[in-house]
Amino acid sequence: FGVEPNKVIDVQALAADSSDNVPGVPGIGVKTAAELIKKYGSLEKLLAKAKEIKQNKRRETIIENKSKAILSKKLVTLKNNVPVEKNIEDFVLKKIDKNKLYNYLREMEFNRLLSSVISTYGEPDFSGSLSDKNLTKKIDNQKDVNNKNYFLIEHEEELDKWINEAEEYGEIAIDTETSSVDPHQAELIGISLSTKIGKACYIPIGHNNGSCLIKTNVIKKLKPILEDKSIKKIGQNIKFDFIVLYKQGIQMNSIEDTMLMSYVLDAGKNRHNMDLLSEIHLNHKTISFKDLVGSGKKQINFSEVEIKKAMQYAAEDADITFRLYKIFIENLKNEKLTNIYEIFEKPLIKILAFMEIEGVEIDSKFLKSLSSKFEKKIQKLEKEVFKISKKEFNIASPKQLGEIIYNDLKIAGLKKTKKGSFATSATVLEDLAFKGHEFPKLILDWRQVSKLKNTYSDALPEHLNPNTKRVHTSFLLAATTTGRLASSDPNLQNIPIRTERGREVRKAFIPRNEEYVLLAADYSQIELRLLAHVAGIEALKEDCCIGS
């Protein structure tokens, strides 16, 4: 701050702190505030002699905002007379029961606190937290994860045995292998099945190398059991498989999803992809997709993978999925979370699958004209930015932008990130703009328009499906720690609405025809309303309009 410690609050009172709602004096930064406090000794002396300040603008703003400065000093001054009833000795940490504490934190899902406690006191011993029955089940699911009972289906007749087993056992794990991660454009390459732990098969359909079964015949054989409501179909992220098979004329019924089960059990603790779940729950490292197809420029399509290698990979996926299902179904019962999974999460699989299949129509011509409009605005803003900076530079470069702000224009005291680079985040720029600087305002405006152009008006048409001429987003069921959905490829949940320009982008989404309308709906402060209701605080209820 450029002053002695006991004068820091005087500088803070002048310079403001928007993050803590300290108003300060508009137009006075940390550097100027430090100079003034050094010269006059304190905020009170500065305010008393404000008329003596030679710089007109500085003198006027300090006189006009005297009350704000006084209030700001009160806000940044720490209280030293808070009544403390206990002695410091009362806060000495007593001996703790580690397992009791760890189990409690785990049960309450205080994951960050649990990590902190583990780093202090060492790893917990959860061996006694599972009943002998559940522990035995877990060990049974862990053993013999190998490929001894993985089979390649080379003749259609071999499928009948697997179909009969599915009918007999009433459940079957399924996984589809495709040419793309986009289920709406993916070609079906193969299907793997598992009817019991340790036993799985792979049905090649679309490989370019080796002998494959005829797809239409395979689909015809599998369709009855996959649509049979009395047979459970178990998958890992089964929404993907549902969409792929729906394109083949199969609408799966009675579906179960191990990814969703894990999400209900352990949301926030870890990710829910199969490779990680296998390591956590089965202590088994699976064959990775990258090992099979490679990465980067050398990556091949799954249709190019040798059939026997594809069988090892795909059959393992079905087997692991089946094993995880057996663990999770018991854990859901034990943790009394079955209803959450059955009532709230599982029904969404089909609903979202059909929403994705339907997609949404966009007006490409409108977006093209919007991109042109945004480009003109960007060019205009760049001219204004370069006029102030007195030289051209890459506005998108934090390093070059930082040099302009801190070294050339010197509109702020030097701020750097943890990595040592110039601080040019939105928060920093907003703070400078709030203090009356034109340059950061232009940069923020430039960033906003550039994002609208690059992320929406330019990018959305690239996501048009060539067959349907519609955009098919992917709704992610297990991506957030709060239980909300996420959307990707493209993300349709963050289309701007608060600014006029953002609302322009929304106009590009259009109904199928005149008989349809698009409805936008959102909760209004739902968490605050629930909090007010549960806490029973009348003032909060009134402010949140509960019951109105």
C-alpha positions as a Python dict, from the first residue, in 0.01 Angstrom:
ca = {
    (1, 'F'): (0, 0, 0),
    (2, 'G'): (299, 233, 26),
    (3, 'V'): (224, 336, 387),
    (4, 'E'): (297, 207, 737),
    (5, 'P'): (65, -68, 871),
    (6, 'N'): (-132, 166, 1096),
    (7, 'K'): (-222, 382, 793),
    (8, 'V'): (-351, 99, 570),
    (9, 'I'): (-714, 154, 672),
    (10, 'D'): (-687, 522, 572),
    (11, 'V'): (-570, 418, 223),
    (12, 'Q'): (-846, 156, 202),
    (13, 'A'): (-1105, 414, 301),
    (14, 'L'): (-1004, 630, 3),
    (15, 'A'): (-931, 360, -257),
    (16, 'A'): (-1248, 150, -207),
    (17, 'D'): (-1295, -226, -225),
    (18, 'S'): (-1584, -334, -446),
    (19, 'S'): (-1556, -699, -335),
    (20, 'D'): (-1640, -593, 24),
    (21, 'N'): (-1881, -314, -75),
    (22, 'V'): (-1649, -42, 56),
    (23, 'P'): (-1745, 265, -154),
    (24, 'G'): (-1429, 474, -103),
    (25, 'V'): (-1384, 794, -307),
    (26, 'P'): (-1456, 758, -683),
    (27, 'G'): (-1150, 814, -900),
    (28, 'I'): (-899, 763, -618),
    (29, 'G'): (-683, 451, -657),
    (30, 'V'): (-446, 287, -411),
    (31, 'K'): (-143, 476, -542),
    (32, 'T'): (-307, 820, -515),
    (33, 'A'): (-459, 732, -177),
    (34, 'A'): (-115, 635, -42),
    (35, 'E'): (37, 964, -163),
    (36, 'L'): (-240, 1165, 7),
    (37, 'I'): (-217, 976, 338),
    (38, 'K'): (163, 1009, 338),
    (39, 'K'): (131, 1382, 287),
    (40, 'Y'): (-152, 1457, 533),
    (41, 'G'): (-95, 1180, 790),
    (42, 'S'): (-450, 1046, 821),
    (43, 'L'): (-789, 1044, 651),
    (44, 'E'): (-933, 1290, 904),
    (45, 'K'): (-650, 1544, 847),
    (46, 'L'): (-687, 1503, 470),
    (47, 'L'): (-1060, 1575, 484),
    (48, 'A'): (-1000, 1877, 709),
    (49, 'K'): (-749, 2024, 460),
    (50, 'A'): (-913, 1899, 138),
    (51, 'K'): (-955, 2259, 8),
    (52, 'E'): (-575, 2291, -3),
    (53, 'I'): (-538, 2012, -266),
    (54, 'K'): (-408, 2167, -588),
    (55, 'Q'): (-549, 1920, -841),
    (56, 'N'): (-903, 2041, -918),
    (57, 'K'): (-1063, 1704, -999),
    (58, 'R'): (-902, 1530, -701),
    (59, 'R'): (-998, 1813, -462),
    (60, 'E'): (-1362, 1818, -579),
    (61, 'T'): (-1418, 1441, -563),
    (62, 'I'): (-1275, 1420, -209),
    (63, 'I'): (-1491, 1711, -85),
    (64, 'E'): (-1802, 1574, -256),
    (65, 'N'): (-1750, 1221, -120),
    (66, 'K'): (-1642, 1310, 235),
    (67, 'S'): (-1926, 1106, 390),
    (68, 'K'): (-1834, 802, 178),
    (69, 'A'): (-1475, 820, 296),
    (70, 'I'): (-1579, 840, 663),
    (71, 'L'): (-1819, 547, 619),
    (72, 'S'): (-1550, 349, 435),
    (73, 'K'): (-1304, 389, 721),
    (74, 'K'): (-1563, 256, 963),
    (75, 'L'): (-1620, -44, 734),
    (76, 'V'): (-1250, -135, 705),
    (77, 'T'): (-1164, -80, 1073),
    (78, 'L'): (-1150, -404, 1271),
    (79, 'K'): (-1333, -405, 1606),
    (80, 'N'): (-1110, -470, 1906),
    (81, 'N'): (-1379, -465, 2175),
    (82, 'V'): (-1583, -775, 2085),
    (83, 'P'): (-1697, -947, 2408),
    (84, 'V'): (-1520, -1286, 2433),
    (85, 'E'): (-1653, -1499, 2719),
    (86, 'K'): (-1403, -1788, 2700),
    (87, 'N'): (-1030, -1800, 2764),
    (88, 'I'): (-791, -1896, 2486),
    (89, 'E'): (-705, -2218, 2675),
    (90, 'D'): (-1064, -2335, 2622),
    (91, 'F'): (-992, -2367, 2252),
    (92, 'V'): (-707, -2618, 2281),
    (93, 'L'): (-788, -2919, 2060),
    (94, 'K'): (-880, -3220, 2269),
    (95, 'K'): (-805, -3581, 2176),
    (96, 'I'): (-1042, -3699, 1904),
    (97, 'D'): (-1191, -4030, 1797),
    (98, 'K'): (-1059, -4033, 1438),
    (99, 'N'): (-1295, -4296, 1300),
    (100, 'K'): (-1598, -4136, 1460),
    (101, 'L'): (-1505, -3794, 1317),
    (102, 'Y'): (-1418, -3933, 973),
    (103, 'N'): (-1737, -4136, 948),
    (104, 'Y'): (-1943, -3834, 1054),
    (105, 'L'): (-1778, -3603, 797),
    (106, 'R'): (-1820, -3868, 529),
    (107, 'E'): (-2187, -3920, 615),
    (108, 'M'): (-2255, -3546, 609),
    (109, 'E'): (-2059, -3516, 279),
    (110, 'F'): (-1822, -3251, 422),
    (111, 'N'): (-1569, -3359, 161),
    (112, 'R'): (-1334, -3062, 172),
    (113, 'L'): (-1324, -3067, 551),
    (114, 'L'): (-1265, -3443, 545),
    (115, 'S'): (-965, -3396, 313),
    (116, 'S'): (-825, -3132, 548),
    (117, 'V'): (-868, -3358, 852),
    (118, 'I'): (-708, -3655, 671),
    (119, 'S'): (-406, -3443, 576),
    (120, 'T'): (-365, -3350, 945),
    (121, 'Y'): (-438, -3682, 1120),
    (122, 'G'): (-365, -3940, 850),
    (123, 'E'): (-574, -4185, 652),
    (124, 'P'): (-899, -4313, 811),
    (125, 'D'): (-978, -4677, 879),
    (126, 'F'): (-1315, -4746, 721),
    (127, 'S'): (-1283, -5123, 741),
    (128, 'G'): (-1548, -5140, 1009),
    (129, 'S'): (-1792, -4909, 835),
    (130, 'L'): (-1922, -5182, 599),
    (131, 'S'): (-2125, -5473, 729),
    (132, 'D'): (-1969, -5818, 679),
    (133, 'K'): (-2242, -5894, 423),
    (134, 'N'): (-2169, -5583, 214),
    (135, 'L'): (-1793, -5631, 248),
    (136, 'T'): (-1828, -5986, 113),
    (137, 'K'): (-2035, -5859, -182),
    (138, 'K'): (-1769, -5600, -260),
    (139, 'I'): (-1491, -5860, -252),
    (140, 'D'): (-1695, -6092, -476),
    (141, 'N'): (-1735, -5812, -728),
    (142, 'Q'): (-1363, -5735, -718),
    (143, 'K'): (-1224, -6081, -787),
    (144, 'D'): (-1154, -6234, -1126),
    (145, 'V'): (-1174, -5919, -1336),
    (146, 'N'): (-1013, -6081, -1638),
    (147, 'N'): (-1096, -6177, -1995),
    (148, 'K'): (-1127, -6556, -1950),
    (149, 'N'): (-1500, -6546, -2009),
    (150, 'Y'): (-1512, -6275, -2274),
    (151, 'F'): (-1642, -6402, -2608),
    (152, 'L'): (-1652, -6276, -2965),
    (153, 'I'): (-1985, -6342, -3136),
    (154, 'E'): (-1899, -6467, -3484),
    (155, 'H'): (-2231, -6625, -3581),
    (156, 'E'): (-2584, -6495, -3533),
    (157, 'E'): (-2695, -6822, -3371),
    (158, 'E'): (-2452, -6762, -3082),
    (159, 'L'): (-2659, -6458, -2984),
    (160, 'D'): (-2956, -6676, -2891),
    (161, 'K'): (-2773, -6816, -2585),
    (162, 'W'): (-2710, -6463, -2451),
    (163, 'I'): (-3068, -6358, -2520),
    (164, 'N'): (-3195, -6667, -2335),
    (165, 'E'): (-2972, -6588, -2035),
    (166, 'A'): (-3100, -6228, -2026),
    (167, 'E'): (-3457, -6360, -2021),
    (168, 'E'): (-3369, -6614, -1751),
    (169, 'Y'): (-3181, -6372, -1522),
    (170, 'G'): (-3403, -6070, -1595),
    (171, 'E'): (-3109, -5833, -1642),
    (172, 'I'): (-2830, -5760, -1888),
    (173, 'A'): (-2554, -5499, -1912),
    (174, 'I'): (-2514, -5335, -2252),
    (175, 'D'): (-2265, -5099, -2413),
    (176, 'T'): (-2249, -4968, -2769),
    (177, 'E'): (-1931, -4890, -2961),
    (178, 'T'): (-1966, -4617, -3220),
    (179, 'S'): (-1778, -4411, -3478),
    (180, 'S'): (-1836, -4083, -3289),
    (181, 'V'): (-1897, -3942, -2943),
    (182, 'D'): (-2196, -3759, -3091),
    (183, 'P'): (-2481, -4014, -3064),
    (184, 'H'): (-2688, -3826, -3324),
    (185, 'Q'): (-2427, -3871, -3597),
    (186, 'A'): (-2257, -4189, -3474),
    (187, 'E'): (-2256, -4512, -3672),
    (188, 'L'): (-2300, -4833, -3472),
    (189, 'I'): (-1974, -5035, -3479),
    (190, 'G'): (-2050, -5301, -3219),
    (191, 'I'): (-2249, -5402, -2910),
    (192, 'S'): (-2121, -5569, -2592),
    (193, 'L'): (-2337, -5761, -2344),
    (194, 'S'): (-2289, -5907, -1996),
    (195, 'T'): (-2538, -6142, -1832),
    (196, 'K'): (-2348, -6206, -1509),
    (197, 'I'): (-2030, -6099, -1330),
    (198, 'G'): (-1718, -6200, -1520),
    (199, 'K'): (-1903, -6308, -1837),
    (200, 'A'): (-1942, -6083, -2142),
    (201, 'C'): (-1946, -6086, -2520),
    (202, 'Y'): (-1890, -5852, -2814),
    (203, 'I'): (-2095, -5837, -3134),
    (204, 'P'): (-1900, -5674, -3421),
    (205, 'I'): (-2122, -5493, -3669),
    (206, 'G'): (-1932, -5214, -3845),
    (207, 'H'): (-1558, -5290, -3834),
    (208, 'N'): (-1361, -5239, -4155),
    (209, 'N'): (-1118, -5521, -4071),
    (210, 'G'): (-1242, -5873, -4003),
    (211, 'S'): (-1573, -6052, -4024),
    (212, 'C'): (-1881, -5869, -3891),
    (213, 'L'): (-2241, -5973, -3840),
    (214, 'I'): (-2516, -5813, -4047),
    (215, 'K'): (-2645, -5515, -3849),
    (216, 'T'): (-3012, -5552, -3943),
    (217, 'N'): (-3016, -5916, -3830),
    (218, 'V'): (-2847, -5834, -3498),
    (219, 'I'): (-3089, -5549, -3431),
    (220, 'K'): (-3384, -5774, -3514),
    (221, 'K'): (-3265, -6036, -3261),
    (222, 'L'): (-3187, -5786, -2982),
    (223, 'K'): (-3492, -5562, -3022),
    (224, 'P'): (-3740, -5784, -2825),
    (225, 'I'): (-3523, -5818, -2510),
    (226, 'L'): (-3406, -5455, -2518),
    (227, 'E'): (-3768, -5333, -2537),
    (228, 'D'): (-3894, -5594, -2286),
    (229, 'K'): (-4004, -5410, -1970),
    (230, 'S'): (-3945, -5718, -1753),
    (231, 'I'): (-3570, -5728, -1831),
    (232, 'K'): (-3337, -5466, -1684),
    (233, 'K'): (-3090, -5306, -1926),
    (234, 'I'): (-2785, -5177, -1737),
    (235, 'G'): (-2550, -4920, -1886),
    (236, 'Q'): (-2284, -4665, -1798),
    (237, 'N'): (-2423, -4331, -1924),
    (238, 'I'): (-2699, -4532, -2088),
    (239, 'K'): (-2859, -4220, -2239),
    (240, 'F'): (-2591, -4236, -2508),
    (241, 'D'): (-2673, -4600, -2587),
    (242, 'F'): (-3046, -4523, -2578),
    (243, 'I'): (-3008, -4256, -2849),
    (244, 'V'): (-2777, -4473, -3064),
    (245, 'L'): (-3016, -4769, -3051),
    (246, 'Y'): (-3323, -4546, -3097),
    (247, 'K'): (-3178, -4453, -3436),
    (248, 'Q'): (-3176, -4827, -3514),
    (249, 'G'): (-3546, -4861, -3430),
    (250, 'I'): (-3504, -4983, -3071),
    (251, 'Q'): (-3657, -4802, -2775),
    (252, 'M'): (-3501, -4953, -2463),
    (253, 'N'): (-3719, -5000, -2157),
    (254, 'S'): (-3640, -5072, -1790),
    (255, 'I'): (-3302, -4900, -1803),
    (256, 'E'): (-3048, -4861, -1520),
    (257, 'D'): (-2747, -4628, -1522),
    (258, 'T'): (-2436, -4693, -1309),
    (259, 'M'): (-2311, -4340, -1375),
    (260, 'L'): (-2629, -4195, -1223),
    (261, 'M'): (-2618, -4440, -932),
    (262, 'S'): (-2264, -4328, -851),
    (263, 'Y'): (-2376, -3965, -883),
    (264, 'V'): (-2656, -4016, -631),
    (265, 'L'): (-2420, -4195, -392),
    (266, 'D'): (-2111, -3978, -429),
    (267, 'A'): (-2194, -3646, -600),
    (268, 'G'): (-1901, -3412, -543),
    (269, 'K'): (-1663, -3680, -413),
    (270, 'N'): (-1532, -3792, -750),
    (271, 'R'): (-1610, -3801, -1120),
    (272, 'H'): (-1838, -4078, -1242),
    (273, 'N'): (-1674, -4212, -1556),
    (274, 'M'): (-1640, -4589, -1571),
    (275, 'D'): (-1258, -4604, -1567),
    (276, 'L'): (-1242, -4414, -1237),
    (277, 'L'): (-1537, -4603, -1082),
    (278, 'S'): (-1366, -4931, -1169),
    (279, 'E'): (-1050, -4826, -985),
    (280, 'I'): (-1241, -4694, -681),
    (281, 'H'): (-1491, -4978, -636),
    (282, 'L'): (-1326, -5277, -805),
    (283, 'N'): (-957, -5193, -768),
    (284, 'H'): (-923, -5267, -1140),
    (285, 'K'): (-765, -5051, -1411),
    (286, 'T'): (-962, -5083, -1733),
    (287, 'I'): (-835, -5078, -2091),
    (288, 'S'): (-844, -4709, -2183),
    (289, 'F'): (-1006, -4583, -2502),
    (290, 'K'): (-686, -4396, -2591),
    (291, 'D'): (-483, -4717, -2568),
    (292, 'L'): (-713, -4864, -2829),
    (293, 'V'): (-753, -4580, -3080),
    (294, 'G'): (-458, -4354, -3000),
    (295, 'S'): (-477, -3975, -2974),
    (296, 'G'): (-412, -3660, -3173),
    (297, 'K'): (-331, -3696, -3542),
    (298, 'K'): (-263, -4068, -3503),
    (299, 'Q'): (-609, -4141, -3356),
    (300, 'I'): (-810, -4393, -3556),
    (301, 'N'): (-1184, -4449, -3575),
    (302, 'F'): (-1322, -4737, -3367),
    (303, 'S'): (-1424, -4905, -3693),
    (304, 'E'): (-1050, -4941, -3771),
    (305, 'V'): (-972, -5123, -3444),
    (306, 'E'): (-884, -5492, -3478),
    (307, 'I'): (-1194, -5692, -3381),
    (308, 'K'): (-1025, -5907, -3113),
    (309, 'K'): (-882, -5600, -2942),
    (310, 'A'): (-1222, -5431, -2967),
    (311, 'M'): (-1376, -5740, -2805),
    (312, 'Q'): (-1140, -5723, -2505),
    (313, 'Y'): (-1218, -5354, -2454),
    (314, 'A'): (-1595, -5363, -2516),
    (315, 'A'): (-1665, -5686, -2326),
    (316, 'E'): (-1469, -5549, -2029),
    (317, 'D'): (-1689, -5236, -2034),
    (318, 'A'): (-2005, -5447, -2013),
    (319, 'D'): (-1859, -5669, -1739),
    (320, 'I'): (-1739, -5373, -1529),
    (321, 'T'): (-2074, -5200, -1571),
    (322, 'F'): (-2254, -5512, -1447),
    (323, 'R'): (-2022, -5541, -1144),
    (324, 'L'): (-2067, -5174, -1055),
    (325, 'Y'): (-2443, -5211, -1078),
    (326, 'K'): (-2439, -5493, -822),
    (327, 'I'): (-2238, -5279, -580),
    (328, 'F'): (-2439, -4959, -631),
    (329, 'I'): (-2783, -5119, -603),
    (330, 'E'): (-2689, -5244, -254),
    (331, 'N'): (-2528, -4917, -152),
    (332, 'L'): (-2838, -4720, -257),
    (333, 'K'): (-3048, -4942, -30),
    (334, 'N'): (-2802, -4920, 261),
    (335, 'E'): (-2776, -4541, 237),
    (336, 'K'): (-3153, -4502, 185),
    (337, 'L'): (-3103, -4325, -148),
    (338, 'T'): (-3298, -4563, -370),
    (339, 'N'): (-3594, -4324, -394),
    (340, 'I'): (-3371, -4034, -501),
    (341, 'Y'): (-3232, -4247, -782),
    (342, 'E'): (-3562, -4406, -885),
    (343, 'I'): (-3793, -4103, -856),
    (344, 'F'): (-3574, -3804, -943),
    (345, 'E'): (-3276, -3916, -1147),
    (346, 'K'): (-3360, -4226, -1352),
    (347, 'P'): (-3680, -4095, -1516),
    (348, 'L'): (-3480, -3806, -1661),
    (349, 'I'): (-3275, -4039, -1882),
    (350, 'K'): (-3553, -4094, -2135),
    (351, 'I'): (-3693, -3742, -2106),
    (352, 'L'): (-3355, -3586, -2184),
    (353, 'A'): (-3279, -3842, -2454),
    (354, 'F'): (-3593, -3745, -2642),
    (355, 'M'): (-3518, -3375, -2588),
    (356, 'E'): (-3174, -3430, -2740),
    (357, 'I'): (-3319, -3630, -3029),
    (358, 'E'): (-3571, -3351, -3100),
    (359, 'G'): (-3305, -3080, -3090),
    (360, 'V'): (-3380, -2715, -3164),
    (361, 'E'): (-3393, -2513, -3483),
    (362, 'I'): (-3173, -2206, -3526),
    (363, 'D'): (-3188, -1925, -3780),
    (364, 'S'): (-2844, -1945, -3944),
    (365, 'K'): (-2901, -1640, -4165),
    (366, 'F'): (-2989, -1429, -3862),
    (367, 'L'): (-2677, -1550, -3679),
    (368, 'K'): (-2463, -1466, -3982),
    (369, 'S'): (-2599, -1111, -3989),
    (370, 'L'): (-2548, -1090, -3610),
    (371, 'S'): (-2183, -1196, -3651),
    (372, 'S'): (-2136, -919, -3907),
    (373, 'K'): (-2294, -668, -3668),
    (374, 'F'): (-2071, -786, -3381),
    (375, 'E'): (-1761, -767, -3603),
    (376, 'K'): (-1831, -400, -3685),
    (377, 'K'): (-1876, -324, -3313),
    (378, 'I'): (-1550, -504, -3231),
    (379, 'Q'): (-1360, -300, -3491),
    (380, 'K'): (-1509, 24, -3356),
    (381, 'L'): (-1413, -65, -2999),
    (382, 'E'): (-1059, -156, -3107),
    (383, 'K'): (-1014, 188, -3267),
    (384, 'E'): (-1126, 356, -2943),
    (385, 'V'): (-896, 131, -2734),
    (386, 'F'): (-594, 200, -2956),
    (387, 'K'): (-669, 574, -2948),
    (388, 'I'): (-630, 574, -2569),
    (389, 'S'): (-333, 333, -2563),
    (390, 'K'): (-169, 528, -2848),
    (391, 'K'): (-56, 203, -3007),
    (392, 'E'): (-204, -118, -3141),
    (393, 'F'): (-171, -441, -2941),
    (394, 'N'): (-342, -778, -2900),
    (395, 'I'): (-637, -700, -2673),
    (396, 'A'): (-691, -1072, -2608),
    (397, 'S'): (-340, -1106, -2464),
    (398, 'P'): (-337, -1057, -2082),
    (399, 'K'): (36, -983, -2096),
    (400, 'Q'): (7, -708, -2358),
    (401, 'L'): (-307, -566, -2196),
    (402, 'G'): (-134, -563, -1856),
    (403, 'E'): (161, -370, -1995),
    (404, 'I'): (-77, -102, -2127),
    (405, 'I'): (-272, -75, -1799),
    (406, 'Y'): (18, -83, -1553),
    (407, 'N'): (320, 45, -1747),
    (408, 'D'): (188, 275, -2022),
    (409, 'L'): (-135, 428, -1887),
    (410, 'K'): (-51, 367, -1518),
    (411, 'I'): (-418, 375, -1420),
    (412, 'A'): (-367, 119, -1141),
    (413, 'G'): (-110, 7, -888),
    (414, 'L'): (73, -305, -1003),
    (415, 'K'): (-133, -621, -947),
    (416, 'K'): (-16, -969, -1041),
    (417, 'T'): (-167, -1316, -1037),
    (418, 'K'): (-28, -1604, -830),
    (419, 'K'): (176, -1710, -1132),
    (420, 'G'): (335, -1366, -1156),
    (421, 'S'): (158, -1235, -1468),
    (422, 'F'): (-34, -907, -1491),
    (423, 'A'): (-381, -916, -1331),
    (424, 'T'): (-632, -835, -1605),
    (425, 'S'): (-936, -1033, -1489),
    (426, 'A'): (-1291, -900, -1521),
    (427, 'T'): (-1290, -816, -1148),
    (428, 'V'): (-980, -598, -1186),
    (429, 'L'): (-1118, -424, -1494),
    (430, 'E'): (-1461, -372, -1335),
    (431, 'D'): (-1294, -217, -1032),
    (432, 'L'): (-1099, 26, -1252),
    (433, 'A'): (-1408, 104, -1461),
    (434, 'F'): (-1603, 172, -1141),
    (435, 'K'): (-1340, 431, -1051),
    (436, 'G'): (-1413, 618, -1373),
    (437, 'H'): (-1145, 495, -1615),
    (438, 'E'): (-1266, 472, -1977),
    (439, 'F'): (-1001, 224, -2099),
    (440, 'P'): (-1113, -78, -1887),
    (441, 'K'): (-1476, -8, -1979),
    (442, 'L'): (-1388, -43, -2347),
    (443, 'I'): (-1192, -363, -2281),
    (444, 'L'): (-1485, -517, -2094),
    (445, 'D'): (-1718, -419, -2377),
    (446, 'W'): (-1476, -566, -2633),
    (447, 'R'): (-1457, -892, -2440),
    (448, 'Q'): (-1834, -919, -2416),
    (449, 'V'): (-1895, -863, -2788),
    (450, 'S'): (-1606, -1091, -2887),
    (451, 'K'): (-1744, -1370, -2667),
    (452, 'L'): (-2093, -1333, -2815),
    (453, 'K'): (-1947, -1356, -3164),
    (454, 'N'): (-1700, -1640, -3107),
    (455, 'T'): (-1909, -1850, -2867),
    (456, 'Y'): (-2254, -1802, -3017),
    (457, 'S'): (-2316, -1628, -3348),
    (458, 'D'): (-2009, -1790, -3515),
    (459, 'A'): (-2011, -2123, -3331),
    (460, 'L'): (-2379, -2223, -3313),
    (461, 'P'): (-2420, -2285, -3691),
    (462, 'E'): (-2119, -2520, -3673),
    (463, 'H'): (-2323, -2748, -3445),
    (464, 'L'): (-2602, -2796, -3699),
    (465, 'N'): (-2664, -3163, -3765),
    (466, 'P'): (-2629, -3211, -4145),
    (467, 'N'): (-2914, -3463, -4151),
    (468, 'T'): (-3172, -3292, -3929),
    (469, 'K'): (-3057, -2930, -3982),
    (470, 'R'): (-3110, -2881, -3609),
    (471, 'V'): (-2883, -2836, -3306),
    (472, 'H'): (-2871, -3136, -3071),
    (473, 'T'): (-2709, -3049, -2738),
    (474, 'S'): (-2607, -3309, -2482),
    (475, 'F'): (-2762, -3276, -2136),
    (476, 'L'): (-2522, -3396, -1867),
    (477, 'L'): (-2692, -3568, -1575),
    (478, 'A'): (-2389, -3622, -1352),
    (479, 'A'): (-2166, -3320, -1413),
    (480, 'T'): (-2247, -3079, -1128),
    (481, 'T'): (-2212, -3107, -751),
    (482, 'T'): (-2541, -2923, -693),
    (483, 'G'): (-2769, -3165, -874),
    (484, 'R'): (-2837, -2933, -1165),
    (485, 'L'): (-2811, -3035, -1528),
    (486, 'A'): (-2530, -2918, -1751),
    (487, 'S'): (-2533, -2881, -2128),
    (488, 'S'): (-2252, -2930, -2380),
    (489, 'D'): (-2173, -2944, -2753),
    (490, 'P'): (-2307, -2675, -2758),
    (491, 'N'): (-2390, -2540, -2414),
    (492, 'L'): (-2747, -2411, -2450),
    (493, 'Q'): (-2790, -2331, -2079),
    (494, 'N'): (-2580, -2015, -2077),
    (495, 'I'): (-2722, -1826, -2373),
    (496, 'P'): (-2706, -1463, -2250),
    (497, 'I'): (-3021, -1278, -2147),
    (498, 'R'): (-2917, -989, -1922),
    (499, 'T'): (-2784, -763, -2196),
    (500, 'E'): (-2951, -636, -2510),
    (501, 'R'): (-2681, -797, -2724),
    (502, 'G'): (-2724, -1129, -2542),
    (503, 'R'): (-3098, -1123, -2603),
    (504, 'E'): (-3024, -1080, -2973),
    (505, 'V'): (-2856, -1423, -2972),
    (506, 'R'): (-3168, -1579, -2819),
    (507, 'K'): (-3374, -1461, -3113),
    (508, 'A'): (-3183, -1709, -3329),
    (509, 'F'): (-3366, -2002, -3164),
    (510, 'I'): (-3694, -2053, -3345),
    (511, 'P'): (-3995, -2290, -3313),
    (512, 'R'): (-4048, -2574, -3562),
    (513, 'N'): (-4346, -2396, -3719),
    (514, 'E'): (-4630, -2157, -3637),
    (515, 'E'): (-4806, -2416, -3421),
    (516, 'Y'): (-4514, -2422, -3174),
    (517, 'V'): (-4372, -2168, -2930),
    (518, 'L'): (-4048, -2168, -2730),
    (519, 'L'): (-4088, -2116, -2355),
    (520, 'A'): (-3806, -1995, -2130),
    (521, 'A'): (-3855, -2071, -1760),
    (522, 'D'): (-3631, -2033, -1458),
    (523, 'Y'): (-3653, -2044, -1082),
    (524, 'S'): (-3652, -1706, -910),
    (525, 'Q'): (-3409, -1722, -616),
    (526, 'I'): (-3521, -2077, -538),
    (527, 'E'): (-3246, -2144, -281),
    (528, 'L'): (-3321, -1822, -94),
    (529, 'R'): (-3694, -1897, -96),
    (530, 'L'): (-3638, -2248, 39),
    (531, 'L'): (-3400, -2115, 304),
    (532, 'A'): (-3654, -1855, 417),
    (533, 'H'): (-3930, -2115, 434),
    (534, 'V'): (-3728, -2381, 620),
    (535, 'A'): (-3576, -2129, 864),
    (536, 'G'): (-3915, -1970, 926),
    (537, 'I'): (-3774, -1618, 924),
    (538, 'E'): (-4064, -1380, 859),
    (539, 'A'): (-3850, -1092, 728),
    (540, 'L'): (-3686, -1321, 472),
    (541, 'K'): (-4022, -1470, 379),
    (542, 'E'): (-4159, -1122, 314),
    (543, 'D'): (-3857, -1021, 104),
    (544, 'C'): (-3874, -1345, -98),
    (545, 'C'): (-4251, -1314, -145),
    (546, 'I'): (-4303, -1666, -14),
    (547, 'G'): (-4659, -1777, -77),
    (548, 'S'): (-4734, -1495, -317),
}
